Amino acid sequence: DIQMTQSPSSLSASVGDRVSITCRASQSISTYLNWYQQKPGKAPNLLIYAASSLQSGVPSRFSGSGSGTDFTLTISSLQPEDFATYYCQQSYSSPFTFGPGTKVDIK
Amino acid sequence: QVQLQESGPGLVKPSQTLSLTCTVSGGSISSGTYYWSWIRQPAGKGLEWIGRIFISGSTDYNPSLKSRVTISVDTSKNQFSLKLSSVTAADTALYYCARETAGYSSGWYDWGQGTLVTVSS
């Protein structure tokens, strides 16, 4: 199985801050990497697919980059509705695996 | 707009079989090239992919659960289903169904709201 790690596991930030979350795969996954946002009691919401493609309807302040084993999700200016947990997920090979999540809360 | 809705018993006894159904509305489960997946999340923990089915009936399961999992599709009812046998307390989780487009890294862009299954006697 491909193992996914994320850093940090949690972070505190203020509205308007630029926030970056890193995801690393245990082997190269090309750009088969997706990012999700999850709020309490809700299903995950797809933000970024194929490492850097913005899902329809997702605000442009979200962006993704990377290839191979190292990936980054960036929120350019954190908004109140962005406080949530973020997961990366590899779709390179089955079983499809998620990172452990990064919780973003209010500073 | 395709919508997914999970349904099934919220309480299952240990050693029994968990059975859930995902009903697809707003589109035909048979149209297009999609994979239909089950994903679960224990309370306060991360996400685990269980398996998926293609409309042809071909399946792909997480090896960690493969011996206990069966995913099937019923095109006449526009549904797909999950069966997980010999459950234990470790199978207590919120279970989601989700859709992705086959052929590239589309991600799971449509999700059900999730259904909580508790394994307890």
Short mmCIF file of C-alpha atoms in Angstrom, two decimals:
data_model
loop_
_atom_site.label_atom_id
_atom_site.label_comp_id
_atom_site.label_asym_id
_atom_site.label_seq_id
_atom_site.Cartn_x
_atom_site.Cartn_y
_atom_site.Cartn_z
CA ASP A 1 0.00 0.00 0.00
CA ILE A 2 1.08 3.57 -0.61
CA GLN A 3 1.39 5.44 2.67
CA MET A 4 0.41 9.10 2.79
CA THR A 5 1.68 11.52 5.41
CA GLN A 6 0.69 15.12 6.03
CA SER A 7 2.29 17.98 7.87
CA PRO A 8 1.50 19.66 10.04
CA SER A 9 -1.14 17.56 11.77
CA SER A 10 -2.76 20.76 12.95
CA LEU A 11 -2.24 24.47 12.64
CA SER A 12 -3.71 27.65 14.01
CA ALA A 13 -4.13 30.57 11.67
CA SER A 14 -5.95 33.86 11.35
CA VAL A 15 -8.40 35.05 8.74
CA GLY A 16 -6.42 36.40 5.82
CA ASP A 17 -3.36 34.22 6.44
CA ARG A 18 -1.69 32.23 3.71
CA VAL A 19 -1.71 28.58 4.72
CA SER A 20 0.17 25.64 3.22
CA ILE A 21 -0.28 21.95 3.97
CA THR A 22 2.18 19.34 2.79
CA CYS A 23 1.43 15.78 1.74
CA ARG A 24 4.02 13.14 1.03
CA ALA A 25 3.58 9.73 -0.60
CA SER A 26 5.71 6.69 0.24
CA GLN A 27 6.43 6.21 -3.48
CA SER A 28 5.99 8.22 -6.64
CA ILE A 29 2.36 8.76 -7.57
CA SER A 30 2.92 11.17 -10.47
CA THR A 31 0.04 13.68 -10.12
CA TYR A 32 -2.54 11.18 -8.89
CA LEU A 33 -3.25 13.23 -5.80
CA ASN A 34 -6.50 14.75 -4.57
CA TRP A 35 -7.31 17.13 -1.72
CA TYR A 36 -10.48 17.22 0.37
CA GLN A 37 -11.92 19.54 2.99
CA GLN A 38 -14.08 18.08 5.73
CA LYS A 39 -16.15 19.96 8.26
CA PRO A 40 -17.59 18.31 11.39
CA GLY A 41 -20.56 16.09 10.64
CA LYS A 42 -20.19 16.52 6.88
CA ALA A 43 -18.88 14.40 4.03
CA PRO A 44 -15.51 15.35 2.57
CA ASN A 45 -15.62 17.92 -0.21
CA LEU A 46 -13.25 17.62 -3.16
CA LEU A 47 -11.10 20.73 -3.58
CA ILE A 48 -8.26 19.75 -5.90
CA TYR A 49 -7.88 16.75 -8.22
CA ALA A 50 -4.90 15.53 -10.19
CA ALA A 51 -2.61 17.51 -7.89
CA SER A 52 -3.37 20.96 -9.25
CA SER A 53 -6.80 21.06 -10.92
CA LEU A 54 -9.41 23.10 -9.10
CA GLN A 55 -12.72 21.28 -8.71
CA SER A 56 -15.69 23.13 -10.15
CA GLY A 57 -17.26 25.49 -7.65
CA VAL A 58 -14.23 25.64 -5.35
CA PRO A 59 -12.92 29.16 -4.63
CA SER A 60 -9.75 30.15 -6.43
CA ARG A 61 -7.95 30.86 -3.14
CA PHE A 62 -7.35 27.10 -3.02
CA SER A 63 -4.50 25.76 -5.10
CA GLY A 64 -2.48 22.58 -5.34
CA SER A 65 0.99 21.78 -6.57
CA GLY A 66 3.51 18.97 -6.71
CA SER A 67 4.25 15.71 -8.42
CA GLY A 68 6.03 12.49 -7.63
CA THR A 69 6.04 12.19 -3.85
CA ASP A 70 5.65 15.75 -2.55
CA PHE A 71 2.52 17.86 -2.78
CA THR A 72 1.19 21.09 -1.31
CA LEU A 73 -2.25 22.54 -0.76
CA THR A 74 -2.24 26.31 -0.38
CA ILE A 75 -5.01 28.60 0.79
CA SER A 76 -3.98 32.08 -0.30
CA SER A 77 -6.14 34.03 2.13
CA LEU A 78 -7.87 32.01 4.82
CA GLN A 79 -11.56 32.69 5.20
CA PRO A 80 -13.80 31.89 8.20
CA GLU A 81 -15.44 29.03 6.30
CA ASP A 82 -12.06 27.39 5.65
CA PHE A 83 -11.56 26.23 9.22
CA ALA A 84 -11.81 22.48 8.75
CA THR A 85 -9.77 19.31 8.37
CA TYR A 86 -7.94 18.72 5.10
CA TYR A 87 -7.02 15.31 3.67
CA CYS A 88 -4.86 14.30 0.77
CA GLN A 89 -5.60 11.07 -1.08
CA GLN A 90 -3.68 9.11 -3.69
CA SER A 91 -5.51 7.63 -6.67
CA TYR A 92 -2.40 6.13 -8.27
CA SER A 93 -2.93 2.58 -7.17
CA SER A 94 -5.37 0.49 -5.21
CA PRO A 95 -5.93 0.48 -2.31
CA PHE A 96 -6.55 4.19 -2.50
CA THR A 97 -5.26 5.78 0.66
CA PHE A 98 -5.70 9.03 2.53
CA GLY A 99 -3.35 11.08 4.60
CA PRO A 100 -4.14 11.37 8.32
CA GLY A 101 -5.51 14.89 7.93
CA THR A 102 -4.53 18.43 8.89
CA LYS A 103 -6.84 20.34 11.18
CA VAL A 104 -6.92 24.08 10.56
CA ASP A 105 -8.37 26.08 13.42
CA ILE A 106 -8.71 29.68 14.47
CA LYS A 107 -5.76 31.37 16.10
CA GLN B 1 -27.11 17.10 -10.19
CA VAL B 2 -26.42 13.55 -9.04
CA GLN B 3 -27.17 12.85 -5.41
CA LEU B 4 -26.20 9.82 -3.35
CA GLN B 5 -27.99 8.58 -0.25
CA GLU B 6 -26.86 5.77 2.05
CA SER B 7 -29.34 3.62 3.91
CA GLY B 8 -29.26 0.59 6.14
CA PRO B 9 -29.36 -0.56 9.76
CA GLY B 10 -27.62 1.69 12.22
CA LEU B 11 -26.90 -1.14 14.63
CA VAL B 12 -25.33 -4.49 13.78
CA LYS B 13 -24.40 -7.26 16.19
CA PRO B 14 -20.85 -8.58 16.33
CA SER B 15 -20.15 -11.45 13.91
CA GLN B 16 -23.12 -10.49 11.75
CA THR B 17 -23.14 -8.91 8.29
CA LEU B 18 -23.37 -5.16 7.76
CA SER B 19 -25.50 -4.30 4.73
CA LEU B 20 -25.79 -0.82 3.27
CA THR B 21 -27.31 0.57 0.10
CA CYS B 22 -26.47 3.72 -1.80
CA THR B 23 -29.31 5.13 -3.90
CA VAL B 24 -28.33 7.35 -6.79
CA SER B 25 -30.75 10.06 -7.90
CA GLY B 26 -30.58 12.73 -10.56
CA GLY B 27 -28.86 10.44 -13.03
CA SER B 28 -28.57 6.85 -14.12
CA ILE B 29 -26.01 4.65 -12.40
CA SER B 30 -25.57 2.96 -15.77
CA SER B 31 -24.68 6.05 -17.75
CA GLY B 32 -21.18 7.36 -18.14
CA THR B 33 -17.96 5.86 -16.95
CA TYR B 34 -17.96 6.03 -13.21
CA TYR B 35 -16.64 4.10 -10.28
CA TRP B 36 -18.95 3.84 -7.30
CA SER B 37 -17.13 3.53 -4.00
CA TRP B 38 -17.65 2.93 -0.31
CA ILE B 39 -15.50 4.83 2.18
CA ARG B 40 -15.70 4.78 5.96
CA GLN B 41 -14.58 6.93 8.88
CA PRO B 42 -14.51 5.87 12.51
CA ALA B 43 -15.52 8.63 14.89
CA GLY B 44 -12.75 11.18 15.27
CA LYS B 45 -10.47 9.32 12.88
CA GLY B 46 -9.40 9.36 9.25
CA LEU B 47 -10.88 8.03 6.05
CA GLU B 48 -10.55 4.47 4.75
CA TRP B 49 -11.46 3.37 1.23
CA ILE B 50 -13.36 0.08 1.33
CA GLY B 51 -13.83 -0.71 -2.33
CA ARG B 52 -15.53 0.21 -5.57
CA ILE B 53 -17.57 -1.14 -8.42
CA PHE B 54 -17.74 -0.27 -12.10
CA ILE B 55 -21.04 -0.48 -13.95
CA SER B 56 -19.78 -3.59 -15.73
CA GLY B 57 -19.78 -5.26 -12.33
CA SER B 58 -16.03 -5.39 -11.92
CA THR B 59 -14.91 -4.69 -8.39
CA ASP B 60 -11.80 -3.59 -6.54
CA TYR B 61 -11.47 -4.03 -2.79
CA ASN B 62 -9.11 -2.87 -0.09
CA PRO B 63 -6.99 -5.92 0.75
CA SER B 64 -7.38 -5.15 4.43
CA LEU B 65 -11.11 -5.92 4.11
CA LYS B 66 -11.24 -8.01 0.96
CA SER B 67 -12.07 -11.30 2.63
CA ARG B 68 -15.18 -9.76 4.20
CA VAL B 69 -16.42 -7.29 1.58
CA THR B 70 -18.85 -7.59 -1.29
CA ILE B 71 -19.96 -4.63 -3.40
CA SER B 72 -22.72 -5.11 -5.94
CA VAL B 73 -24.86 -2.96 -8.23
CA ASP B 74 -28.56 -3.07 -9.06
CA THR B 75 -29.12 -0.97 -12.15
CA SER B 76 -32.89 -1.50 -12.07
CA LYS B 77 -33.04 0.29 -8.72
CA ASN B 78 -30.21 2.72 -9.46
CA GLN B 79 -28.41 1.48 -6.38
CA PHE B 80 -25.18 -0.11 -5.33
CA SER B 81 -24.62 -1.99 -2.11
CA LEU B 82 -22.03 -2.94 0.47
CA LYS B 83 -21.92 -6.12 2.51
CA LEU B 84 -19.29 -6.52 5.22
CA SER B 85 -19.32 -9.84 7.03
CA SER B 86 -18.12 -10.94 10.46
CA VAL B 87 -18.18 -7.42 11.84
CA THR B 88 -16.53 -6.38 15.07
CA ALA B 89 -16.49 -3.17 17.08
CA ALA B 90 -13.63 -2.01 14.85
CA ASP B 91 -16.13 -1.74 11.98
CA THR B 92 -18.12 0.92 13.83
CA ALA B 93 -17.90 3.98 11.61
CA LEU B 94 -19.63 6.52 9.44
CA TYR B 95 -20.02 4.89 6.02
CA TYR B 96 -20.07 7.00 2.87
CA CYS B 97 -20.82 6.17 -0.74
CA ALA B 98 -19.13 8.25 -3.40
CA ARG B 99 -18.66 8.66 -7.14
CA GLU B 100 -15.58 9.28 -9.28
CA THR B 101 -15.02 9.37 -13.01
CA ALA B 102 -13.08 6.44 -14.41
CA GLY B 103 -9.95 6.96 -16.44
CA TYR B 104 -8.15 9.72 -14.58
CA SER B 105 -7.57 11.14 -11.13
CA SER B 106 -10.95 12.84 -10.82
CA GLY B 107 -11.27 12.39 -7.09
CA TRP B 108 -14.53 11.55 -5.36
CA TYR B 109 -16.61 14.59 -6.23
CA ASP B 110 -20.06 13.32 -5.26
CA TRP B 111 -20.69 11.93 -1.78
CA GLY B 112 -23.62 10.75 0.24
CA GLN B 113 -24.21 12.36 3.61
CA GLY B 114 -22.98 9.23 5.37
CA THR B 115 -24.68 6.72 7.61
CA LEU B 116 -23.48 5.73 11.05
CA VAL B 117 -23.16 2.02 11.73
CA THR B 118 -22.51 0.84 15.26
CA VAL B 119 -21.41 -2.72 15.95
CA SER B 120 -22.62 -3.73 19.37
CA SER B 121 -24.53 -6.51 21.07
#
